Amino acid sequence: ILDLELSVIERRHAVSDLVAEAIDDPAAAQSCAEFLGELMGVPMPESPALLAAHADPQLMADRLRLSLLDFFEGLCAKGPVALLLEDLQWADQASLAFVEDLLDRLADAPLLVFATARSELLERRPGLFSGRNVARIEPRGLISSDVAALARWIAGRPLPEALTKALAERTAGHPLFVEQIVLELKDHGRLEGE
């Protein structure tokens, strides 16, 4: 759908086909497709509803939100749906409100939302997902021996014990930080003789 190599007509058809898989009613599917196309950057044919929404940002926001809700409701009516949301700590308030609206509207539907986020999300929105069936997993950092193994794999050779100990302490075992530091040291030739 987002493939810019496709013609606008092909992209419009792809949006319409996607929505038709979720929404059986042709008129409702067309209305939903107009706004989902807008959301995905696919220029859809102008309609009175789309023209009105283009003239009123609040109306556009409302129609986009309702179209997404209708789309997910239609998908869930067809069978189980899994939705992956990554780095939710970067989401704006409107997006977080949408996720909560989606969970409220589809509380009894076969919908699994798998969200990843840093702890600051719950510091910013402590009530997010409250009252829902939530399994919260807080990964711990790698232990020192795993930090050493990861660093050795990234560096392509064993590293001095003092360096791997410092990596484990300074990164709290966070794999991304271990990777970034080792790559930076490797790029600058700083892995030798530490």
Coordinates of N, CA, C and O in Angstrom, one line a residue:
I1 N 0.8 -1.2 0.0 CA 0.0 0.0 0.0 C 0.9 1.3 0.0 O 0.6 2.2 -0.7
L2 N 1.9 1.2 0.8 CA 2.8 2.4 0.9 C 3.9 2.4 -0.2 O 4.7 3.3 -0.2
D3 N 3.9 1.4 -1.1 CA 4.9 1.3 -2.1 C 4.7 2.3 -3.1 O 3.7 2.3 -3.9
L4 N 5.6 3.3 -3.2 CA 5.4 4.5 -4.1 C 5.7 4.1 -5.5 O 5.4 4.9 -6.4
E5 N 6.1 2.9 -5.8 CA 6.3 2.4 -7.1 C 5.0 2.1 -7.8 O 4.8 2.1 -9.0
L6 N 4.0 1.8 -6.9 CA 2.6 1.5 -7.4 C 1.9 2.8 -7.8 O 2.2 3.9 -7.2
S7 N 1.0 2.8 -8.8 CA 0.3 4.0 -9.1 C -0.7 4.3 -8.0 O -1.0 3.5 -7.2
V8 N -1.2 5.5 -8.1 CA -2.1 6.0 -7.1 C -3.4 5.1 -7.1 O -3.9 4.7 -6.1
I9 N -3.8 4.7 -8.3 CA -5.0 3.9 -8.5 C -4.7 2.5 -7.8 O -5.6 2.0 -7.1
E10 N -3.6 1.9 -8.0 CA -3.2 0.6 -7.4 C -3.2 0.8 -5.9 O -3.7 -0.1 -5.2
R11 N -2.6 1.9 -5.4 CA -2.6 2.1 -3.9 C -4.0 2.3 -3.4 O -4.3 1.7 -2.3
R12 N -4.8 3.0 -4.1 CA -6.2 3.1 -3.6 C -6.9 1.8 -3.5 O -7.7 1.5 -2.6
H13 N -6.7 1.0 -4.6 CA -7.4 -0.4 -4.6 C -6.8 -1.2 -3.4 O -7.6 -2.0 -2.8
A14 N -5.6 -1.1 -3.1 CA -5.0 -1.9 -2.1 C -5.6 -1.5 -0.7 O -5.9 -2.3 0.1
V15 N -5.8 -0.2 -0.5 CA -6.5 0.3 0.7 C -7.9 -0.2 0.8 O -8.3 -0.8 1.8
S16 N -8.6 -0.1 -0.3 CA -10.0 -0.6 -0.4 C -10.1 -2.1 -0.1 O -11.0 -2.5 0.6
D17 N -9.2 -2.8 -0.7 CA -9.2 -4.3 -0.5 C -8.9 -4.6 0.9 O -9.5 -5.5 1.5
L18 N -7.9 -3.9 1.5 CA -7.6 -4.2 2.9 C -8.8 -3.9 3.8 O -9.1 -4.8 4.7
V19 N -9.5 -2.8 3.6 CA -10.6 -2.5 4.4 C -11.8 -3.5 4.2 O -12.5 -3.9 5.1
A20 N -12.0 -3.9 2.9 CA -13.0 -4.8 2.6 C -12.9 -6.2 3.2 O -13.8 -6.9 3.5
E21 N -11.6 -6.5 3.6 CA -11.4 -7.8 4.3 C -11.9 -7.7 5.7 O -12.2 -8.7 6.3
A22 N -12.0 -6.5 6.3 CA -12.5 -6.3 7.6 C -14.0 -5.9 7.7 O -14.7 -6.3 8.6
I23 N -14.4 -5.1 6.8 CA -15.8 -4.6 6.8 C -16.6 -5.1 5.7 O -16.3 -4.8 4.5
D24 N -17.7 -5.8 6.0 CA -18.5 -6.4 4.9 C -19.4 -5.4 4.2 O -19.6 -5.5 3.0
D25 N -19.9 -4.4 4.9 CA -20.9 -3.5 4.3 C -20.1 -2.6 3.3 O -19.2 -1.8 3.7
P26 N -20.4 -2.6 2.0 CA -19.7 -1.8 1.0 C -19.6 -0.3 1.3 O -18.6 0.3 1.2
A27 N -20.7 0.3 1.7 CA -20.7 1.8 2.0 C -19.8 2.1 3.2 O -19.1 3.1 3.2
A28 N -20.0 1.3 4.3 CA -19.1 1.5 5.4 C -17.6 1.3 5.1 O -16.8 2.0 5.6
A29 N -17.4 0.3 4.3 CA -16.0 0.0 3.9 C -15.4 1.1 3.1 O -14.3 1.5 3.3
Q30 N -16.2 1.7 2.2 CA -15.7 2.8 1.4 C -15.4 4.0 2.3 O -14.4 4.6 2.1
S31 N -16.3 4.3 3.2 CA -16.1 5.5 4.1 C -14.8 5.3 4.9 O -14.0 6.2 5.1
C32 N -14.7 4.1 5.4 CA -13.5 3.7 6.3 C -12.2 3.8 5.4 O -11.2 4.4 5.9
A33 N -12.3 3.3 4.2 CA -11.1 3.3 3.3 C -10.7 4.7 3.0 O -9.5 5.0 2.9
E34 N -11.6 5.6 2.8 CA -11.2 7.0 2.5 C -10.3 7.6 3.6 O -9.3 8.2 3.3
F35 N -10.7 7.3 4.8 CA -9.9 7.9 5.9 C -8.7 7.1 6.3 O -7.6 7.7 6.6
L36 N -8.7 5.8 6.1 CA -7.5 5.0 6.3 C -6.5 5.3 5.3 O -5.3 5.4 5.5
G37 N -7.0 5.6 4.0 CA -6.1 6.0 3.0 C -5.4 7.3 3.3 O -4.2 7.4 3.1
E38 N -6.1 8.2 3.8 CA -5.6 9.5 4.3 C -4.5 9.3 5.3 O -3.4 9.9 5.3
L39 N -4.8 8.4 6.3 CA -3.8 8.1 7.3 C -2.6 7.5 6.8 O -1.5 7.8 7.3
M40 N -2.7 6.7 5.8 CA -1.5 6.0 5.2 C -0.8 6.8 4.1 O 0.1 6.3 3.5
G41 N -1.3 8.0 3.8 CA -0.7 8.8 2.8 C -1.1 8.5 1.4 O -0.4 8.8 0.4
V42 N -2.2 7.8 1.2 CA -2.7 7.4 -0.1 C -3.7 8.4 -0.5 O -4.8 8.5 0.2
P43 N -3.5 9.2 -1.5 CA -4.5 10.2 -1.9 C -5.8 9.5 -2.4 O -5.8 8.8 -3.4
M44 N -6.9 9.7 -1.7 CA -8.1 9.0 -2.0 C -9.0 10.0 -2.8 O -8.8 11.2 -2.7
P45 N -10.0 9.5 -3.6 CA -10.9 10.4 -4.3 C -11.6 11.2 -3.3 O -12.0 10.8 -2.2
E46 N -11.8 12.5 -3.7 CA -12.6 13.4 -2.8 C -14.0 13.0 -2.7 O -14.6 12.6 -3.7
S47 N -14.5 13.1 -1.5 CA -15.9 12.9 -1.2 C -16.4 14.0 -0.3 O -15.5 14.7 0.3
P48 N -17.7 14.2 -0.2 CA -18.1 15.3 0.7 C -17.6 15.1 2.1 O -17.2 16.1 2.8
A49 N -17.5 13.9 2.6 CA -17.0 13.6 4.0 C -15.5 14.0 4.1 O -15.1 14.6 5.1
L50 N -14.8 13.6 3.1 CA -13.3 13.9 3.1 C -13.1 15.4 2.9 O -12.2 15.9 3.6
L51 N -13.8 16.0 2.0 CA -13.7 17.5 1.9 C -14.0 18.2 3.2 O -13.3 19.2 3.6
A52 N -15.1 17.8 3.9 CA -15.4 18.5 5.1 C -14.3 18.2 6.2 O -13.9 19.2 6.9
A53 N -13.8 17.0 6.2 CA -12.7 16.7 7.2 C -11.4 17.5 6.8 O -10.7 17.9 7.7
H54 N -11.1 17.7 5.6 CA -9.9 18.5 5.2 C -10.1 19.9 5.7 O -9.1 20.6 5.9
A55 N -11.3 20.4 5.7 CA -11.5 21.8 6.2 C -11.6 22.0 7.7 O -11.5 23.1 8.2
D56 N -11.7 20.9 8.4 CA -11.8 20.9 9.9 C -10.9 19.9 10.5 O -11.2 18.7 10.5
P57 N -9.8 20.3 11.1 CA -8.8 19.4 11.7 C -9.4 18.5 12.8 O -9.0 17.3 12.8
Q58 N -10.3 19.0 13.6 CA -10.9 18.2 14.6 C -11.8 17.1 14.0 O -11.8 16.0 14.4
L59 N -12.5 17.5 13.0 CA -13.4 16.5 12.3 C -12.5 15.4 11.6 O -12.8 14.2 11.7
M60 N -11.4 15.8 11.0 CA -10.4 14.8 10.4 C -9.9 13.9 11.5 O -9.9 12.7 11.3
A61 N -9.5 14.4 12.6 CA -9.0 13.6 13.7 C -10.0 12.6 14.2 O -9.8 11.4 14.4
D62 N -11.3 13.1 14.3 CA -12.4 12.2 14.8 C -12.7 11.1 13.8 O -12.8 10.0 14.1
R63 N -12.7 11.5 12.5 CA -13.0 10.5 11.5 C -11.9 9.5 11.3 O -12.1 8.3 11.1
L64 N -10.6 9.9 11.4 CA -9.5 9.0 11.4 C -9.6 8.0 12.6 O -9.5 6.7 12.4
R65 N -9.9 8.5 13.8 CA -10.0 7.6 14.9 C -11.2 6.6 14.8 O -11.0 5.4 15.0
L66 N -12.3 7.1 14.3 CA -13.5 6.2 14.2 C -13.2 5.2 13.1 O -13.6 4.0 13.2
S67 N -12.6 5.6 12.0 CA -12.3 4.6 10.9 C -11.3 3.5 11.4 O -11.5 2.3 11.1
L68 N -10.3 3.9 12.2 CA -9.4 2.9 12.8 C -10.2 1.9 13.7 O -10.0 0.7 13.7
L69 N -11.0 2.5 14.5 CA -11.8 1.7 15.5 C -12.7 0.7 14.7 O -12.8 -0.5 15.0
D70 N -13.4 1.3 13.6 CA -14.3 0.4 12.8 C -13.5 -0.7 12.1 O -13.9 -1.8 12.0
F71 N -12.3 -0.3 11.6 CA -11.4 -1.3 10.9 C -11.0 -2.5 11.9 O -11.2 -3.6 11.6
F72 N -10.6 -2.1 13.1 CA -10.1 -3.1 14.0 C -11.3 -3.9 14.5 O -11.2 -5.2 14.7
E73 N -12.5 -3.3 14.7 CA -13.7 -4.0 15.1 C -14.1 -5.0 14.1 O -14.4 -6.2 14.4
G74 N -14.0 -4.6 12.8 CA -14.3 -5.5 11.7 C -13.3 -6.7 11.6 O -13.7 -7.9 11.4
L75 N -12.0 -6.4 11.8 CA -11.0 -7.5 11.8 C -11.3 -8.5 12.9 O -11.2 -9.7 12.7
C76 N -11.6 -8.0 14.1 CA -11.8 -8.8 15.3 C -13.1 -9.7 15.1 O -13.2 -10.8 15.6
A77 N -14.1 -9.1 14.3 CA -15.3 -9.9 14.1 C -15.0 -11.1 13.2 O -15.7 -12.1 13.2
K78 N -13.9 -11.0 12.4 CA -13.5 -12.1 11.5 C -12.7 -13.2 12.2 O -12.6 -14.3 11.7
G79 N -12.0 -12.8 13.3 CA -11.1 -13.7 14.0 C -10.2 -13.0 14.8 O -10.2 -11.8 14.9
P80 N -9.3 -13.7 15.5 CA -8.4 -13.1 16.5 C -7.4 -12.2 15.8 O -7.0 -12.4 14.6
V81 N -7.1 -11.1 16.4 CA -6.2 -10.1 15.9 C -5.1 -9.8 17.0 O -5.4 -9.7 18.1
A82 N -3.9 -9.7 16.5 CA -2.7 -9.3 17.3 C -2.2 -8.0 16.8 O -2.0 -7.8 15.6
L83 N -2.0 -7.0 17.7 CA -1.5 -5.7 17.3 C -0.3 -5.4 18.1 O -0.2 -5.5 19.3
L84 N 0.8 -5.2 17.4 CA 2.1 -4.9 18.0 C 2.4 -3.4 18.0 O 2.3 -2.8 17.0
L85 N 2.6 -2.8 19.2 CA 2.9 -1.4 19.3 C 4.3 -1.3 20.0 O 4.5 -1.7 21.2
E86 N 5.3 -0.8 19.3 CA 6.6 -0.7 19.8 C 6.9 0.7 20.3 O 6.4 1.7 19.7
D87 N 7.8 0.8 21.3 CA 8.3 2.1 21.8 C 7.1 3.0 22.1 O 7.1 4.2 21.8
L88 N 6.2 2.5 22.8 CA 5.0 3.3 23.2 C 5.3 4.5 24.0 O 4.5 5.4 24.1
Q89 N 6.4 4.5 24.6 CA 6.8 5.7 25.4 C 6.9 7.0 24.5 O 6.8 8.1 25.0
W90 N 7.1 6.8 23.2 CA 7.2 7.9 22.3 C 5.8 8.4 21.8 O 5.7 9.4 21.1
A91 N 4.8 7.6 22.1 CA 3.4 8.0 21.6 C 2.9 9.3 22.2 O 3.2 9.6 23.3
D92 N 2.2 10.0 21.3 CA 1.6 11.3 21.9 C 0.3 10.9 22.6 O -0.1 9.8 22.6
Q93 N -0.3 11.9 23.3 CA -1.4 11.7 24.1 C -2.6 11.2 23.3 O -3.4 10.3 23.7
A94 N -2.8 11.7 22.1 CA -3.9 11.3 21.2 C -3.8 9.8 20.8 O -4.8 9.1 20.8
S95 N -2.6 9.4 20.6 CA -2.3 7.9 20.2 C -2.6 7.0 21.4 O -3.2 6.0 21.3
L96 N -2.2 7.5 22.6 CA -2.4 6.6 23.8 C -3.9 6.6 24.1 O -4.4 5.5 24.5
A97 N -4.6 7.7 23.9 CA -6.0 7.7 24.1 C -6.7 6.8 23.1 O -7.7 6.1 23.4
F98 N -6.2 6.8 21.9 CA -6.8 5.9 20.9 C -6.6 4.4 21.3 O -7.6 3.6 21.2
V99 N -5.5 4.1 21.8 CA -5.2 2.7 22.2 C -6.2 2.3 23.3 O -6.8 1.2 23.3
E100 N -6.4 3.2 24.3 CA -7.4 3.0 25.3 C -8.8 2.9 24.8 O -9.6 2.0 25.2
D101 N -9.2 3.7 23.9 CA -10.5 3.6 23.2 C -10.7 2.3 22.5 O -11.7 1.7 22.6
L102 N -9.6 1.9 21.8 CA -9.7 0.6 21.1 C -9.9 -0.6 22.1 O -10.7 -1.4 21.9
L103 N -9.1 -0.5 23.2 CA -9.3 -1.6 24.2 C -10.7 -1.6 24.9 O -11.2 -2.6 25.1
D104 N -11.2 -0.4 25.1 CA -12.6 -0.3 25.6 C -13.6 -0.8 24.7 O -14.5 -1.6 25.0
R105 N -13.5 -0.4 23.4 CA -14.5 -0.8 22.4 C -14.5 -2.3 22.1 O -15.5 -2.9 21.9
L106 N -13.3 -2.8 22.2 CA -13.1 -4.2 21.8 C -12.8 -5.1 23.0 O -12.1 -6.1 22.9
A107 N -13.3 -4.7 24.2 CA -12.9 -5.4 25.4 C -13.3 -6.9 25.4 O -12.6 -7.7 26.0
D108 N -14.4 -7.2 24.7 CA -14.8 -8.6 24.6 C -14.4 -9.3 23.3 O -14.8 -10.4 23.0
A109 N -13.6 -8.6 22.5 CA -13.2 -9.2 21.2 C -11.9 -9.9 21.3 O -11.2 -9.7 22.2
P110 N -11.6 -10.8 20.3 CA -10.4 -11.5 20.3 C -9.2 -10.6 19.9 O -8.7 -10.8 18.7
L111 N -8.8 -9.7 20.7 CA -7.7 -8.8 20.4 C -6.6 -8.9 21.4 O -6.8 -8.8 22.6
L112 N -5.4 -9.1 20.9 CA -4.2 -9.1 21.8 C -3.4 -7.9 21.4 O -3.1 -7.7 20.2
V113 N -3.1 -7.1 22.3 CA -2.2 -5.9 22.1 C -0.9 -6.2 22.8 O -0.9 -6.4 24.0
F114 N 0.2 -6.3 22.1 CA 1.5 -6.5 22.6 C 2.2 -5.2 22.5 O 2.5 -4.7 21.3
A115 N 2.5 -4.5 23.6 CA 3.1 -3.2 23.6 C 4.5 -3.2 24.3 O 4.6 -3.8 25.3
T116 N 5.5 -2.6 23.7 CA 6.7 -2.4 24.3 C 6.9 -0.9 24.7 O 6.5 -0.1 23.9
A117 N 7.5 -0.7 25.8 CA 7.7 0.7 26.2 C 8.7 0.7 27.4 O 8.9 -0.3 28.1
R118 N 9.4 1.8 27.5 CA 10.3 2.0 28.6 C 9.4 2.4 29.8 O 8.3 2.8 29.7
S119 N 10.0 2.3 31.0 CA 9.3 2.6 32.2 C 8.7 4.0 32.3 O 7.7 4.2 33.0
E120 N 9.3 4.9 31.6 CA 8.8 6.3 31.7 C 7.4 6.5 31.2 O 6.7 7.4 31.5
L121 N 6.9 5.5 30.4 CA 5.5 5.6 29.9 C 4.6 5.5 31.1 O 3.7 6.3 31.2
L122 N 4.8 4.6 32.0 CA 4.0 4.5 33.2 C 4.2 5.6 34.2 O 3.3 5.9 35.0
E123 N 5.4 6.2 34.2 CA 5.6 7.3 35.0 C 4.8 8.5 34.5 O 4.2 9.3 35.3
R124 N 4.7 8.6 33.2 CA 3.9 9.7 32.6 C 2.4 9.5 32.6 O 1.6 10.4 32.8
R125 N 2.0 8.2 32.4 CA 0.6 7.8 32.4 C 0.4 6.6 33.3 O 0.2 5.5 32.8
P126 N 0.4 6.8 34.6 CA 0.4 5.7 35.5 C -0.9 4.9 35.4 O -0.9 3.7 35.7
G127 N -2.0 5.4 35.0 CA -3.3 4.7 34.9 C -3.4 4.0 33.5 O -4.5 3.3 33.3
L128 N -2.5 4.1 32.7 CA -2.6 3.5 31.3 C -2.8 1.9 31.5 O -2.0 1.3 32.2
F129 N -3.8 1.4 30.8 CA -4.1 0.0 30.8 C -4.6 -0.5 32.2 O -4.7 -1.7 32.4
S130 N -4.9 0.4 33.1 CA -5.4 -0.1 34.4 C -6.8 -0.7 34.2 O -7.6 -0.2 33.3
G131 N -7.2 -1.7 35.0 CA -8.5 -2.3 34.9 C -8.6 -3.3 33.7 O -9.7 -3.7 33.4
R132 N -7.5 -3.6 33.1 CA -7.5 -4.5 32.0 C -6.7 -5.7 32.3 O -5.9 -5.7 33.2
N133 N -6.9 -6.8 31.6 CA -6.1 -8.0 31.7 C -4.8 -7.8 31.1 O -4.6 -8.0 29.9
V134 N -3.8 -7.4 31.9 CA -2.5 -7.0 31.5 C -1.4 -8.0 32.1 O -1.5 -8.2 33.3
A135 N -0.5 -8.4 31.3 CA 0.6 -9.2 31.8 C 1.8 -8.2 31.5 O 2.1 -7.9 30.4
R136 N 2.4 -7.8 32.6 CA 3.5 -6.9 32.5 C 4.9 -7.6 32.7 O 5.0 -8.3 33.7
I137 N 5.8 -7.4 31.8 CA 7.1 -8.1 31.9 C 8.1 -7.0 31.9 O 8.2 -6.2 31.0
E138 N 8.9 -7.0 32.9 CA 10.0 -6.1 33.0 C 11.4 -6.8 32.9 O 11.8 -7.4 33.8
P139 N 12.0 -6.8 31.7 CA 13.2 -7.5 31.5 C 14.3 -6.9 32.4 O 14.4 -5.7 32.6
R140 N 15.1 -7.8 32.9 CA 16.3 -7.4 33.6 C 17.5 -7.3 32.7 O 17.5 -7.9 31.6
G141 N 18.5 -6.6 33.1 CA 19.7 -6.6 32.3 C 20.5 -7.9 32.3 O 20.2 -8.8 33.2
L142 N 21.3 -8.0 31.4 CA 22.1 -9.3 31.3 C 23.1 -9.4 32.5 O 23.6 -8.3 33.0
I143 N 23.4 -10.6 32.9 CA 24.4 -10.8 33.9 C 25.8 -10.6 33.3 O 25.9 -10.6 32.1
S144 N 26.8 -10.4 34.2 CA 28.1 -10.1 33.7 C 28.7 -11.0 32.7 O 29.3 -10.6 31.7
S145 N 28.5 -12.3 32.9 CA 29.0 -13.3 31.9 C 28.3 -13.2 30.6 O 28.9 -13.4 29.5
D146 N 27.0 -12.9 30.5 CA 26.3 -12.7 29.3 C 26.8 -11.4 28.6 O 26.8 -11.3 27.4
V147 N 27.0 -10.3 29.4 CA 27.6 -9.1 28.8 C 28.9 -9.4 28.1 O 29.2 -9.0 27.0
A148 N 29.8 -10.2 28.8 CA 31.1 -10.5 28.2 C 30.9 -11.3 27.0 O 31.6 -11.1 26.0
A149 N 30.0 -12.3 26.9 CA 29.7 -13.1 25.7 C 29.2 -12.2 24.6 O 29.7 -12.4 23.4
L150 N 28.3 -11.3 24.9 CA 27.8 -10.4 23.8 C 28.9 -9.5 23.3 O 29.0 -9.4 22.1
A151 N 29.6 -8.9 24.2 CA 30.7 -8.0 23.8 C 31.7 -8.8 23.0 O 32.2 -8.3 22.0
R152 N 32.1 -10.0 23.4 CA 33.0 -10.8 22.6 C 32.5 -11.1 21.2 O 33.2 -11.0 20.2
W153 N 31.2 -11.4 21.1 CA 30.6 -11.7 19.8 C 30.6 -10.5 18.9 O 31.0 -10.6 17.7
I154 N 30.3 -9.3 19.5 CA 30.3 -8.1 18.7 C 31.7 -7.7 18.3 O 31.9 -7.3 17.1
A155 N 32.6 -7.8 19.2 CA 34.0 -7.4 18.9 C 34.7 -8.4 18.0 O 35.7 -8.1 17.3
G156 N 34.2 -9.7 18.0 CA 34.8 -10.7 17.1 C 36.0 -11.3 17.8 O 36.8 -12.1 17.1
R157 N 36.2 -11.1 19.1 CA 37.3 -11.7 19.8 C 37.1 -11.5 21.3 O 36.3 -10.6 21.7
P158 N 37.8 -12.2 22.1 CA 37.7 -12.0 23.6 C 38.2 -10.6 24.0 O 39.1 -10.1 23.3
L159 N 37.6 -10.1 25.0 CA 37.9 -8.8 25.5 C 38.5 -8.9 26.9 O 38.1 -9.8 27.6
P160 N 39.3 -7.9 27.3 CA 39.9 -8.0 28.6 C 38.8 -8.0 29.7 O 37.7 -7.3 29.5
E161 N 39.0 -8.7 30.8 CA 38.0 -8.8 31.8 C 37.6 -7.4 32.4 O 36.5 -7.2 32.7
A162 N 38.6 -6.6 32.6 CA 38.3 -5.2 33.1 C 37.3 -4.5 32.2 O 36.4 -3.8 32.7
L163 N 37.5 -4.6 30.9 CA 36.6 -3.9 30.0 C 35.2 -4.5 30.1 O 34.2 -3.8 30.2
T164 N 35.1 -5.8 30.1 CA 33.7 -6.4 30.2 C 33.0 -6.1 31.5 O 31.8 -5.9 31.6
K165 N 33.8 -6.1 32.6 CA 33.3 -5.7 33.9 C 32.8 -4.3 33.9 O 31.7 -4.0 34.4
A166 N 33.5 -3.4 33.3 CA 33.1 -2.0 33.2 C 31.9 -1.8 32.3 O 31.0 -1.1 32.6
L167 N 31.8 -2.6 31.2 CA 30.6 -2.6 30.4 C 29.4 -3.1 31.1 O 28.3 -2.4 31.0
A168 N 29.5 -4.1 31.9 CA 28.4 -4.6 32.7 C 27.9 -3.6 33.7 O 26.7 -3.4 33.9
E169 N 28.8 -2.9 34.4 CA 28.5 -1.9 35.4 C 27.8 -0.7 34.7 O 26.8 -0.2 35.2
R170 N 28.5 -0.2 33.7 CA 28.0 1.1 33.1 C 26.7 0.9 32.3 O 26.0 1.9 32.1
T171 N 26.5 -0.3 31.8 CA 25.3 -0.4 30.9 C 24.1 -1.1 31.7 O 23.0 -1.2 31.2
A172 N 24.4 -1.5 32.9 CA 23.4 -2.3 33.7 C 22.9 -3.5 33.0 O 21.8 -3.9 33.1
G173 N 23.8 -4.0 32.1 CA 23.4 -5.2 31.3 C 22.5 -5.0 30.2 O 22.0 -5.9 29.6
H174 N 22.2 -3.7 29.8 CA 21.3 -3.4 28.7 C 22.0 -3.8 27.4 O 23.0 -3.2 27.0
P175 N 21.5 -4.8 26.6 CA 22.1 -5.3 25.4 C 22.4 -4.2 24.4 O 23.5 -4.2 23.7
L176 N 21.5 -3.3 24.2 CA 21.7 -2.3 23.1 C 22.8 -1.4 23.5 O 23.7 -1.0 22.7
F177 N 22.9 -1.0 24.8 CA 24.0 -0.2 25.2 C 25.4 -0.9 25.1 O 26.4 -0.3 24.7
V178 N 25.4 -2.2 25.5 CA 26.6 -3.0 25.3 C 27.0 -3.0 23.9 O 28.2 -2.7 23.5
E179 N 26.1 -3.2 23.0 CA 26.4 -3.2 21.5 C 26.9 -1.9 21.1 O 28.0 -1.8 20.4
Q180 N 26.3 -0.8 21.4 CA 26.7 0.5 21.0 C 28.1 0.9 21.5 O 28.9 1.4 20.7
I181 N 28.3 0.6 22.7 CA 29.7 1.0 23.3 C 30.8 0.1 22.6 O 31.8 0.7 22.3
V182 N 30.5 -1.2 22.5 CA 31.6 -2.0 21.9 C 31.8 -1.6 20.4 O 33.0 -1.5 20.0
L183 N 30.7 -1.3 19.7 CA 30.9 -0.9 18.3 C 31.7 0.4 18.2 O 32.5 0.6 17.4
E184 N 31.4 1.3 19.1 CA 32.1 2.6 19.2 C 33.6 2.4 19.5 O 34.4 3.0 18.8
L185 N 33.8 1.6 20.5 CA 35.2 1.3 20.8 C 35.9 0.6 19.7 O 37.1 1.0 19.3
K186 N 35.3 -0.3 19.0 CA 35.9 -1.0 17.9 C 36.1 -0.1 16.7 O 37.2 -0.1 16.1
D187 N 35.2 0.8 16.4 CA 35.3 1.8 15.3 C 36.5 2.7 15.5 O 37.1 3.2 14.6
H188 N 36.8 3.0 16.8 CA 37.9 3.9 17.1 C 39.2 3.2 17.5 O 40.1 3.8 18.1
G189 N 39.2 1.9 17.3 CA 40.4 1.1 17.6 C 40.8 1.1 19.1 O 41.9 1.1 19.5
R190 N 39.8 1.2 20.0 CA 40.0 1.3 21.4 C 39.9 0.0 22.2 O 39.9 0.0 23.4
L191 N 39.7 -1.1 21.4 CA 39.5 -2.4 22.1 C 40.9 -3.0 22.3 O 41.0 -4.0 23.0
E192 N 41.9 -2.5 21.8 CA 43.2 -3.1 21.9 C 43.9 -2.7 23.3 O 43.9 -1.6 23.6
G193 N 44.3 -3.7 24.0 CA 45.1 -3.5 25.2 C 44.4 -3.0 26.4 O 45.0 -2.5 27.3
E194 N 43.0 -2.9 26.4 CA 42.3 -2.4 27.6 C 42.4 -3.5 28.7 O 42.5 -4.6 28.4

